Coordinates of C-alpha atoms and ligand atoms in Angstrom, one line a residue:
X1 CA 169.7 113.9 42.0
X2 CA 171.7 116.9 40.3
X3 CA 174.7 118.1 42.4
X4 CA 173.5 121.1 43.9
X5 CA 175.2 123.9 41.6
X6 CA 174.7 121.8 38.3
X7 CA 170.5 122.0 40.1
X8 CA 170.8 125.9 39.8
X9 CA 172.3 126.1 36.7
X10 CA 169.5 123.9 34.9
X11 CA 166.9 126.1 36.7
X12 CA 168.3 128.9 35.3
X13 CA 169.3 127.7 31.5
X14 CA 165.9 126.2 31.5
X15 CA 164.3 129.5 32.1
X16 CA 166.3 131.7 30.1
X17 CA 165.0 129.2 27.5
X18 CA 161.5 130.2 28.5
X19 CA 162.4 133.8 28.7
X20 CA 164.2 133.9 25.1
X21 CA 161.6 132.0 23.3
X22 CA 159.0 134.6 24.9
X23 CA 160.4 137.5 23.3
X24 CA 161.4 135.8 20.7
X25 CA 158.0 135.6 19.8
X26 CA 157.3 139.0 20.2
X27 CA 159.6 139.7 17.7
X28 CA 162.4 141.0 19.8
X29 CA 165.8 140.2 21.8
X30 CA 165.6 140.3 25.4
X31 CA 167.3 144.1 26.5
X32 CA 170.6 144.5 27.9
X33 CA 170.4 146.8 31.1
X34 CA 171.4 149.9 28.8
X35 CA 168.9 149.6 26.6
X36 CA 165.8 151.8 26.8
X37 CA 162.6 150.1 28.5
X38 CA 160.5 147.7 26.9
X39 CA 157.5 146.1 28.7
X40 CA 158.0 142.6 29.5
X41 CA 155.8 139.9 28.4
X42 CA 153.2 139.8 30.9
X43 CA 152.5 135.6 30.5
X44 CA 152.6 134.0 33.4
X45 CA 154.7 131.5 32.1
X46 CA 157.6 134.7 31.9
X47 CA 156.6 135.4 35.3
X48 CA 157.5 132.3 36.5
X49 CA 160.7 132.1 34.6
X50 CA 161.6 135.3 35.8
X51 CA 160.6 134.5 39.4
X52 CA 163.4 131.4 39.1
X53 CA 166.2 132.7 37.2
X54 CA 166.4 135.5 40.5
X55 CA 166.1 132.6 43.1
X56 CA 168.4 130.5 41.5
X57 CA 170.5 133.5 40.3
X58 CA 170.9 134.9 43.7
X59 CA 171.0 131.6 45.3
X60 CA 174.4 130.3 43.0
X61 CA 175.7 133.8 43.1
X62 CA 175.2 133.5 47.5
X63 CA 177.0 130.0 47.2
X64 CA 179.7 130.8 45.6
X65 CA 181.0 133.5 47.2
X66 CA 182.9 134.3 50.0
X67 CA 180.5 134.1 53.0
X68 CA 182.8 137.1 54.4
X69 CA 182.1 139.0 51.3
X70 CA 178.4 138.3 51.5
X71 CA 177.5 139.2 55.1
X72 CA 180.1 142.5 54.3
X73 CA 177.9 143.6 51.4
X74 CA 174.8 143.2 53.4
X75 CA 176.1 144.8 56.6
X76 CA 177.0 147.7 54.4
X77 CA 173.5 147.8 53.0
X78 CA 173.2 151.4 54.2
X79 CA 175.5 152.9 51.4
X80 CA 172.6 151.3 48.9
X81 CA 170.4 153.5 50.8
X82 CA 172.5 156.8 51.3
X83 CA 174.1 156.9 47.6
X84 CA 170.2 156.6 46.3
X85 CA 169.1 159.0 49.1
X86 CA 171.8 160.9 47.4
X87 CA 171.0 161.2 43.8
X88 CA 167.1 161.4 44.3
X89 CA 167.8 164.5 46.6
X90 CA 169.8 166.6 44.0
X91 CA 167.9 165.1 41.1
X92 CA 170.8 163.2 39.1
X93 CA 168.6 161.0 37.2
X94 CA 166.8 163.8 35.6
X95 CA 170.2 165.6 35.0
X96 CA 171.3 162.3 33.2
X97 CA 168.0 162.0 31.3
X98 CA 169.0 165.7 29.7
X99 CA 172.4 164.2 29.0
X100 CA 171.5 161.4 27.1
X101 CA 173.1 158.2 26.8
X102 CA 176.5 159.5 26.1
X103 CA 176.3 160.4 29.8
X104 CA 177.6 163.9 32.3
X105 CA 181.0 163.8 33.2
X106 CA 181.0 163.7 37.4
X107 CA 182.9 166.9 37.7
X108 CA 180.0 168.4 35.5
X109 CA 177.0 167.3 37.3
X110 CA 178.7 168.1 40.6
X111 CA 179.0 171.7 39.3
X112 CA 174.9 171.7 38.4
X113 CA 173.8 169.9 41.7
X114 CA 176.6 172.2 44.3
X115 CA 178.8 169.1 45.3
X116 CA 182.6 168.3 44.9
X117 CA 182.5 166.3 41.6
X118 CA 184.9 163.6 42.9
X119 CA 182.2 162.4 45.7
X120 CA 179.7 162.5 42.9
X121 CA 181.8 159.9 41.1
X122 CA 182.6 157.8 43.7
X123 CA 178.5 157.6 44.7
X124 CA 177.7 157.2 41.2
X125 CA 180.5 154.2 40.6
X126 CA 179.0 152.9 43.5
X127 CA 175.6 152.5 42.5
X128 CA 177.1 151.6 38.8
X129 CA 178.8 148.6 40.3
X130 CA 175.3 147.7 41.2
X131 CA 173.6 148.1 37.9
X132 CA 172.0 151.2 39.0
X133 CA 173.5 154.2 36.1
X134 CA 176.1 153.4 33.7
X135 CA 179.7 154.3 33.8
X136 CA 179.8 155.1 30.6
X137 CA 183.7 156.1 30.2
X138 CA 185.9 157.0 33.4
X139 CA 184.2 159.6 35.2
X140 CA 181.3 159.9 33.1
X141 CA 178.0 158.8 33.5
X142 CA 174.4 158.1 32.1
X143 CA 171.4 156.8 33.0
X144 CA 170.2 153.3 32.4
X145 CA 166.7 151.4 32.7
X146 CA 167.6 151.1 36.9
X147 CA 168.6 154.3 37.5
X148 CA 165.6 156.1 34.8
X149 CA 162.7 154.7 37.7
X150 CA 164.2 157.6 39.5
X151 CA 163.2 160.7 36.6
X152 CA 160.7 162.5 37.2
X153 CA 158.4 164.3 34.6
X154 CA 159.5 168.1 35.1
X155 CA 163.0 169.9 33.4
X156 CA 165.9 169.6 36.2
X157 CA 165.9 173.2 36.3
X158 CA 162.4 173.2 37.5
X159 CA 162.5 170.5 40.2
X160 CA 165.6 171.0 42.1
X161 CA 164.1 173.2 44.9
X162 CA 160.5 172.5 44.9
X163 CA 159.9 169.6 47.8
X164 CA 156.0 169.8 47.6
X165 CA 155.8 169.5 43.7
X166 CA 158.4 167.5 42.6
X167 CA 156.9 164.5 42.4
X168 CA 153.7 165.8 40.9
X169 CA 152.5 164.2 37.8
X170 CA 154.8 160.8 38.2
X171 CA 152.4 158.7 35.7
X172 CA 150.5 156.1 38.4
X173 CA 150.8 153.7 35.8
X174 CA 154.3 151.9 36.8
X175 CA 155.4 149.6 34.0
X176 CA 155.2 146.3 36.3
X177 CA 155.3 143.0 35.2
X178 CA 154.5 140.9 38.3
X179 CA 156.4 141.7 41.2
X180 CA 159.3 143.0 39.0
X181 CA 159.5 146.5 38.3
X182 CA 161.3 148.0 35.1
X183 CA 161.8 151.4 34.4
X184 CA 159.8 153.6 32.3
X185 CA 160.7 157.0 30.6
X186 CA 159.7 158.7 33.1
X187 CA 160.0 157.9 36.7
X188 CA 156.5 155.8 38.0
X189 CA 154.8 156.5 41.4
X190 CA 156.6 153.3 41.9
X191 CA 159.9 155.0 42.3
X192 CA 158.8 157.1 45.2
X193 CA 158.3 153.8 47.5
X194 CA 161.9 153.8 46.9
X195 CA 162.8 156.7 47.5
X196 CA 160.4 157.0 51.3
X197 CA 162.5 154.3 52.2
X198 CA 166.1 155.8 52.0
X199 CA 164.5 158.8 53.7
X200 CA 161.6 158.2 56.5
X201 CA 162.6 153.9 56.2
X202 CA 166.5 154.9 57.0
X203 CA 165.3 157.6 59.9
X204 CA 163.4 154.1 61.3
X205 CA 166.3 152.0 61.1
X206 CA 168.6 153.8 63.1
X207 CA 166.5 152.7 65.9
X208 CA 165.5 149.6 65.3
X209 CA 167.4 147.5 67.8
X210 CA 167.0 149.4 70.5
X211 CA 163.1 149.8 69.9
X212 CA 163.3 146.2 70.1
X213 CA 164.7 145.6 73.1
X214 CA 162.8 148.5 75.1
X215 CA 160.4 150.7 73.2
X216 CA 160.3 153.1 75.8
X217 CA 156.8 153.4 75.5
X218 CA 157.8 155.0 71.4
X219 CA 155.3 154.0 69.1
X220 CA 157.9 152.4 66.3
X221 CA 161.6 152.7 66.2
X222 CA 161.0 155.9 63.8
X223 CA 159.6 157.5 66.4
X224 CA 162.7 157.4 69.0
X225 CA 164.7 158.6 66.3
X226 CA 162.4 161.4 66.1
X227 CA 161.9 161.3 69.6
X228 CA 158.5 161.6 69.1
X229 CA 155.7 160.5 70.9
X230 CA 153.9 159.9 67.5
X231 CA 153.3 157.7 64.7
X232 CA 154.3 158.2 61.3
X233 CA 150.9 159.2 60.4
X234 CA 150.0 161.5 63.1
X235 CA 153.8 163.2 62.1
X236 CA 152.6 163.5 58.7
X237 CA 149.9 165.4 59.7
X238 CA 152.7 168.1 61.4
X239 CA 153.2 171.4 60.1
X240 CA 156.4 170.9 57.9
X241 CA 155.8 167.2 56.4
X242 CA 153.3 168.3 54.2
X243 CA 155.6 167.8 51.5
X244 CA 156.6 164.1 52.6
X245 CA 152.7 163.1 53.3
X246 CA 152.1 164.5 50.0
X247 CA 155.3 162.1 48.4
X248 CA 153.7 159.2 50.5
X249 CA 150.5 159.6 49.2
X250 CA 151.4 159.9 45.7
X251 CA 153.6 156.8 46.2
X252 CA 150.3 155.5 47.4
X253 CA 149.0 155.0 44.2
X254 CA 151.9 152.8 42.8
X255 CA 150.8 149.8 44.9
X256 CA 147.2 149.6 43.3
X257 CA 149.2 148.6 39.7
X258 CA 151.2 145.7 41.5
X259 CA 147.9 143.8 40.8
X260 CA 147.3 145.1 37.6
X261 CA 143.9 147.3 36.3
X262 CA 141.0 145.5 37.4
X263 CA 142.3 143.4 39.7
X264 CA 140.6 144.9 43.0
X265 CA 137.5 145.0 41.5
X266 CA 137.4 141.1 40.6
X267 CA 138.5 139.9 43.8
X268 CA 134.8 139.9 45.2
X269 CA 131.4 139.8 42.7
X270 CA 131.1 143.7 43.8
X271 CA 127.5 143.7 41.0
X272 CA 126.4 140.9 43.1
X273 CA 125.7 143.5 45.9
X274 CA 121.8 144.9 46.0
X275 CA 122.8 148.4 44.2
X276 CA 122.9 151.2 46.7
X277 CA 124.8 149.2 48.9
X278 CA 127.8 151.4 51.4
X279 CA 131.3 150.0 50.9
X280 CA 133.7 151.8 52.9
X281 CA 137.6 152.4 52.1
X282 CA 139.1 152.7 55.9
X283 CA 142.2 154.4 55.7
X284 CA 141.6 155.1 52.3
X285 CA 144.1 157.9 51.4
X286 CA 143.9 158.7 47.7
X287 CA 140.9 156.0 47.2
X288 CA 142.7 154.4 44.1
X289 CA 141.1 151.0 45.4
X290 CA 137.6 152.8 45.6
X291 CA 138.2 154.2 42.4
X292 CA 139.3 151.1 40.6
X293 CA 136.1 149.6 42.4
X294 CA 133.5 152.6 41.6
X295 CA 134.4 152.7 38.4
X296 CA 133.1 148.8 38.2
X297 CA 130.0 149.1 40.3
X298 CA 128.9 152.8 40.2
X299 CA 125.8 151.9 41.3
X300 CA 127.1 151.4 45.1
X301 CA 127.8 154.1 47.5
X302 CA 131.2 154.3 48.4
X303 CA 132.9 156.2 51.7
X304 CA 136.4 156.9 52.0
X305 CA 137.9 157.7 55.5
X306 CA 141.0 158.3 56.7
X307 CA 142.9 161.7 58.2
X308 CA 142.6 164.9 57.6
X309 CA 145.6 165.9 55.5
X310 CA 145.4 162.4 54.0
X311 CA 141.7 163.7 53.2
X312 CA 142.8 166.9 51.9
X313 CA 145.1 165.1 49.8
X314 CA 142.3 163.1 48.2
X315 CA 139.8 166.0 47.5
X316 CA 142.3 167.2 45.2
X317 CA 142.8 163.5 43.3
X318 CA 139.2 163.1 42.8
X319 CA 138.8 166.5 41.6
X320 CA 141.3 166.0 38.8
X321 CA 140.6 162.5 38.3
X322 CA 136.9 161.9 38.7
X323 CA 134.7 164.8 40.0
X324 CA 131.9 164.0 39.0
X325 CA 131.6 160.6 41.5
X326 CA 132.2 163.2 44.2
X327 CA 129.5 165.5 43.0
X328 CA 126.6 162.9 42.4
X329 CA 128.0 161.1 45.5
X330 CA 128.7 157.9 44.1
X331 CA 131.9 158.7 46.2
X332 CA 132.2 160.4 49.8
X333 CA 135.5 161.2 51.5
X334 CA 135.1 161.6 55.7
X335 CA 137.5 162.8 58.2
X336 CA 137.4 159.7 60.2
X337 CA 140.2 157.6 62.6
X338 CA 140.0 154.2 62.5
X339 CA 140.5 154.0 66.4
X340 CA 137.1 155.7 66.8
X341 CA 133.5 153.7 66.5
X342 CA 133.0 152.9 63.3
X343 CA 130.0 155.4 62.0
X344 CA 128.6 153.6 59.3
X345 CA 127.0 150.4 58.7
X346 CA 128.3 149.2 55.9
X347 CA 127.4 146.4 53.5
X348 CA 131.4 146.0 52.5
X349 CA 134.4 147.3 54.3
X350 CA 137.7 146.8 53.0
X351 CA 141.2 148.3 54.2
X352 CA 144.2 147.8 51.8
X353 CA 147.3 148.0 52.8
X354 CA 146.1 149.4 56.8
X355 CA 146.4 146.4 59.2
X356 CA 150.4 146.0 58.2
X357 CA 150.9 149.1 59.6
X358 CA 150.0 148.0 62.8
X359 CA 151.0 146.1 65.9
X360 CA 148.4 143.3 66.9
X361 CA 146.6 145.1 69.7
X362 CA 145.6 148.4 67.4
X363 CA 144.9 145.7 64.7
X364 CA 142.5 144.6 67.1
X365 CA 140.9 147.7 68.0
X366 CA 140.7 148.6 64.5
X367 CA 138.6 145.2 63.3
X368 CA 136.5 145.2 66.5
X369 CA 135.1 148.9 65.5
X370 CA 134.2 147.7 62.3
X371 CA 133.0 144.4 63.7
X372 CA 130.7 146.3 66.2
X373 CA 128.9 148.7 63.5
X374 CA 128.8 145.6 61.0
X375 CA 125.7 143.7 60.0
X376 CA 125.5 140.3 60.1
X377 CA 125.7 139.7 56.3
X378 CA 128.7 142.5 55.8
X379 CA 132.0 141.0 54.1
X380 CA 135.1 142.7 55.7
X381 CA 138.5 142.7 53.0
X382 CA 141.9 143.1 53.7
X383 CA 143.9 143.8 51.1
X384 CA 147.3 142.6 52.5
X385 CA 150.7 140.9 51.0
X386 CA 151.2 137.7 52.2
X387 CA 154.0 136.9 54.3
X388 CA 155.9 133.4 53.4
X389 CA 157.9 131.5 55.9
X390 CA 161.8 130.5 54.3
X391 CA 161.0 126.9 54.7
X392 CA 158.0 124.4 53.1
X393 CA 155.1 125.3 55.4
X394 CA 151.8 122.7 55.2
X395 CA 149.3 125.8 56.7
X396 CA 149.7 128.2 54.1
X397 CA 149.9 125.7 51.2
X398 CA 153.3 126.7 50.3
X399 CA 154.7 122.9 49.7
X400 CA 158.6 124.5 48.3
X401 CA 160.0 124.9 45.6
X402 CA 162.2 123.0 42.9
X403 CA 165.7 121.8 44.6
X404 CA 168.0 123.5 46.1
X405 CA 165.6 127.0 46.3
X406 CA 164.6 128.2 49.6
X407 CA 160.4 127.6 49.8
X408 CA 159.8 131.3 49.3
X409 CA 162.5 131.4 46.4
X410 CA 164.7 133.4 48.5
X411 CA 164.3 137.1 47.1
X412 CA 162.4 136.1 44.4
X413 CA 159.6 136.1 46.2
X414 CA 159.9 136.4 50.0
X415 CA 162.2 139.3 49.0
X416 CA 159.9 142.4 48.9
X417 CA 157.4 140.9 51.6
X418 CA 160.5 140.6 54.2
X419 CA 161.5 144.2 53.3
X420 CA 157.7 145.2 53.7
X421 CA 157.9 143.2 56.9
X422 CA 161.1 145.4 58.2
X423 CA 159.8 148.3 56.8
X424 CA 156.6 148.2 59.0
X425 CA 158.5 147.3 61.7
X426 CA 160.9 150.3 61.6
X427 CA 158.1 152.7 60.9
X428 CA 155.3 152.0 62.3
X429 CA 156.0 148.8 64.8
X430 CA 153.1 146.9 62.0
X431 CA 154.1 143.7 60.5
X432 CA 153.5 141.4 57.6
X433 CA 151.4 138.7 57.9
X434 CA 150.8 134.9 57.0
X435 CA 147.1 133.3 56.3
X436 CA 147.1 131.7 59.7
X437 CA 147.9 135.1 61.2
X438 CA 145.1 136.6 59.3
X439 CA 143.2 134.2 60.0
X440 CA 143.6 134.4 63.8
X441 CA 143.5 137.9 63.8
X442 CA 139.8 137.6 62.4
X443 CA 138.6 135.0 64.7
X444 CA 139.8 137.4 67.5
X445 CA 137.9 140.5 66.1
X446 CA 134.6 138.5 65.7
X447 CA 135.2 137.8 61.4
X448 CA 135.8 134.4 60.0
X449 CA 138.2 134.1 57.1
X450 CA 136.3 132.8 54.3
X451 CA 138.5 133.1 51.4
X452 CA 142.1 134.2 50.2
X453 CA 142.5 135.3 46.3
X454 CA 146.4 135.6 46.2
X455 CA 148.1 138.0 44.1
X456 CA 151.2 140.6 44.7
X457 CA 148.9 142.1 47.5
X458 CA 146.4 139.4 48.3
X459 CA 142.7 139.7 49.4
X460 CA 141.6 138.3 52.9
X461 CA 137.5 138.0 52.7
X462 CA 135.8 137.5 55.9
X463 CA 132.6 137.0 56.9
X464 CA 130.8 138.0 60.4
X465 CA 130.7 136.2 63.3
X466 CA 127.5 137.1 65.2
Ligands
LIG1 C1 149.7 152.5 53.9 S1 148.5 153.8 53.7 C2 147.3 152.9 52.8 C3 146.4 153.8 52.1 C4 145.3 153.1 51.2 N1 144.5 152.2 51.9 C5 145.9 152.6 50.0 O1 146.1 151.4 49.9 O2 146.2 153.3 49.0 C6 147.9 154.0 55.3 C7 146.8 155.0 55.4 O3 146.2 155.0 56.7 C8 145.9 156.3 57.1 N2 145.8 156.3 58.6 C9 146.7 156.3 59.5 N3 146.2 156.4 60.7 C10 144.9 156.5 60.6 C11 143.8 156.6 61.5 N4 144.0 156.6 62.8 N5 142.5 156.6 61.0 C12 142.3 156.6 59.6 N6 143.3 156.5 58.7 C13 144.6 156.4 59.2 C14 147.1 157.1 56.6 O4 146.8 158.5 56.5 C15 147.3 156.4 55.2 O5 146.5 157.1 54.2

């Protein structure tokens, strides 16, 4: 067998190799960081490749370093978080974006955004160090493919004070290729998941080992720092946090791309359905998933539930995206919690992204509603991510991965599902999931797990269980 570094190298030369020739025949050179955005060749071969040069990358990069240095770069993780919480609040990227690529000296942009010009340099080096902007000559600054995910689509001058429409009209379409995300012009829906986490995500941390330990009867460790009786949802729904639910629910739509256009809708043979059958979105927010779905097979009737801001929210996306499904009610949106009897008896339900955001006993109450006003033929969906363990694991048919990588290829792939996974934890005390869990979680509820379709966010079909 290889010696263990020589193993990561060949991993990676190998798929360099596979990355090269891939653009290569596209006609093109793979971009430097500072190079505008090109989509990425969506094979899956380049997927893969991709997929191991960042396992094996991180991997060799892990091994060779210090292990002081390591754990003292992740310990410090918060500055990652405040230095982007930084520059998203006073709107650098878009300042940058007016600059152009011969970049804004620090002093400069401190003067246009109110703050000392020497922090600004030091945040901005920072985050430079880390591939995020480009330091383009001491002191100065532009923005590169990282750092561009954060523009928005509006004139600095017009979006530095407005907190309720400054993310309006991010394009929903974020450029992904797989589960990497590259930046596009103009800053995706995509970049607002990033930026909720270095704002409500770093309000949950703060409590997150003491939750742990006692919860004190909070709902999630966002809501001691809050000390707040609430969830996240319910504060949403606050006087005040319009703007955030509003930046949450726009981010909302980024996820539905992860999989791709069409992919919701070929999951499950939604024409094989008599026509006139009720599918119902629980906890649907915006509906892109009953959009995506509707648009396939119109000839269904489709209900939406979820909150009432969240509903509010959602009249005004259907009316600028598709009114007419509202008016000849292919489409209905309903004020409706999920911890109530389910009203309807539907032929589908499916929830997307819903039973992550909560702990096992709510997760409960929520399937045994459904279960209750289900027939015995409905199909229940959950649209989830699914959670890998870091080692070889027979259950979930994840038999590893080439030596030396970890099973889940470390960041690669367990990477965005373990930051899901603390992400719900901090929030909303929800969790990720693996098959088995889902699977249990069913049999408790009264729903058998007949099939998984995998995928960035996978779909878990179950049947009924009289
Ligand atoms: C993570 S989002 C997922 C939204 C949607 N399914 C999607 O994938 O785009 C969670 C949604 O659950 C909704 N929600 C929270 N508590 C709820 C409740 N008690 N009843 C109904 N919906 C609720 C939130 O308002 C939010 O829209």
């Amino acid at each position: 067998m290889t010696d263990y570094l020589n193993a990561l190298v060949e991993i990676i030369s190998s798929n360099v190799k596979i990355l090269n020739n891939a653009y290569t025949k596209d006609g093109r050179k793979f971009p430097s960081l500072d190079e505008p955005f090109e989509a990425t060749p969506s094979a899956e071969a380049v997927q893969e490749a991709t997929r191991l040069i960042v396992a094996a990358t991180t991997q060799l990069a892990t091994s060779v370093r210090s292990p002081l240095e390591v754990l003292l770069e992740q310990a410090t993780g918060m500055y990652n978080t405040v230095t982007l919480r930084f520059v998203n609040d006073h709107n650098v990227a878009d300042l940058l974006k007016e600059a152009g690529p011969k970049g804004l000296n620090a002093k400069e942009i401190g003067k246009q955004i109110g703050v000392d010009g020497a922090y600004v340099a030091r945040c901005l080096r920072y985050l430079a160090t880390r591939h995020i902007f480009r330091e383009v000559s001491p002191n100065v600054f532009a923005n590169n493919r990282l750092s561009s995910v954060l523009v928005k689509s509006k004139p600095f001058k017009d979006i530095e004070t407005d907190l309720m429409t400054k993310y309006d009209d991010a394009p929903s379409s974020a450029l992904v290729s797989h589960s990497y995300v590259h930046s596009a012009p103009v800053a995706s829906t995509l970049g607002l998941v990033v930026i909720h986490s270095t704002d409500e995500g770093f309000m949950g941390s703060q409590s997150f080992v003491e939750f742990m330990k006692d919860s004190k009867g909070y709902a999630s460790p966002f809501s001691i720092t809050l000390q707040q009786h609430t969830n996240m949802f319910d504060w949403y729904e606050q006087p005040g946090q319009k703007w955030r639910a509003h930046r949450f629910a726009t981010a909302m739509k980024a996820p539905a791309s992860l999989w791709g256009q069409g992919g919701f809708a070929s999951v499950f043979d939604w024409n094989a359905l008599p026509a006139g059958s009720t599918i119902v979105d629980v906890g649907a927010s915006l509906g892109v998933v009953t959009m995506e779905i509707a648009r396939a097979a119109p000839q269904h009737k489709y209900i939406m539930h979820d909150l009432e801001g969240a509903v509010k929210e959602a009249r005004r996306h259907w009316a600028n995206e598709w009114p007419e499904a509202i008016n000849d009610g292919t489409v209905t949106l309903e004020v409706h919690s999920f911890f109530e009897p389910m009203p309807v008896k539907a032929d589908v339900y499916f929830l997307r992204c819903i039973i992550h955001d909560w702990p096992e006993a709510d997760c409960r109450k929520i399937l045994g509603h459904i279960h209750a006003a289900a027939k015995s033929t409905s199909k229940l969906i959950l649209f989830e991510m699914m959670a890998l363990h870091a080692c070889p694991d027979e259950q979930s048919g994840n038999a590893g991965a080439p030596y030396p990588l970890l099973a889940n290829l470390g960041v690669a792939a367990g990477g965005f599902i373990t930051i899901a996974d603390m992400q719900m934890l901090s929030l909303l005390d929800g969790r990720e999931r693996t098959t088995g869990e889902y699977a249990e979680l069913g049999r408790l509820t009264g729903w058998k797990l007949e099939s998984v379709k995998p995928g960035p966010i996978a779909a878990f079909i179950f049947s009924k269980v009289a």
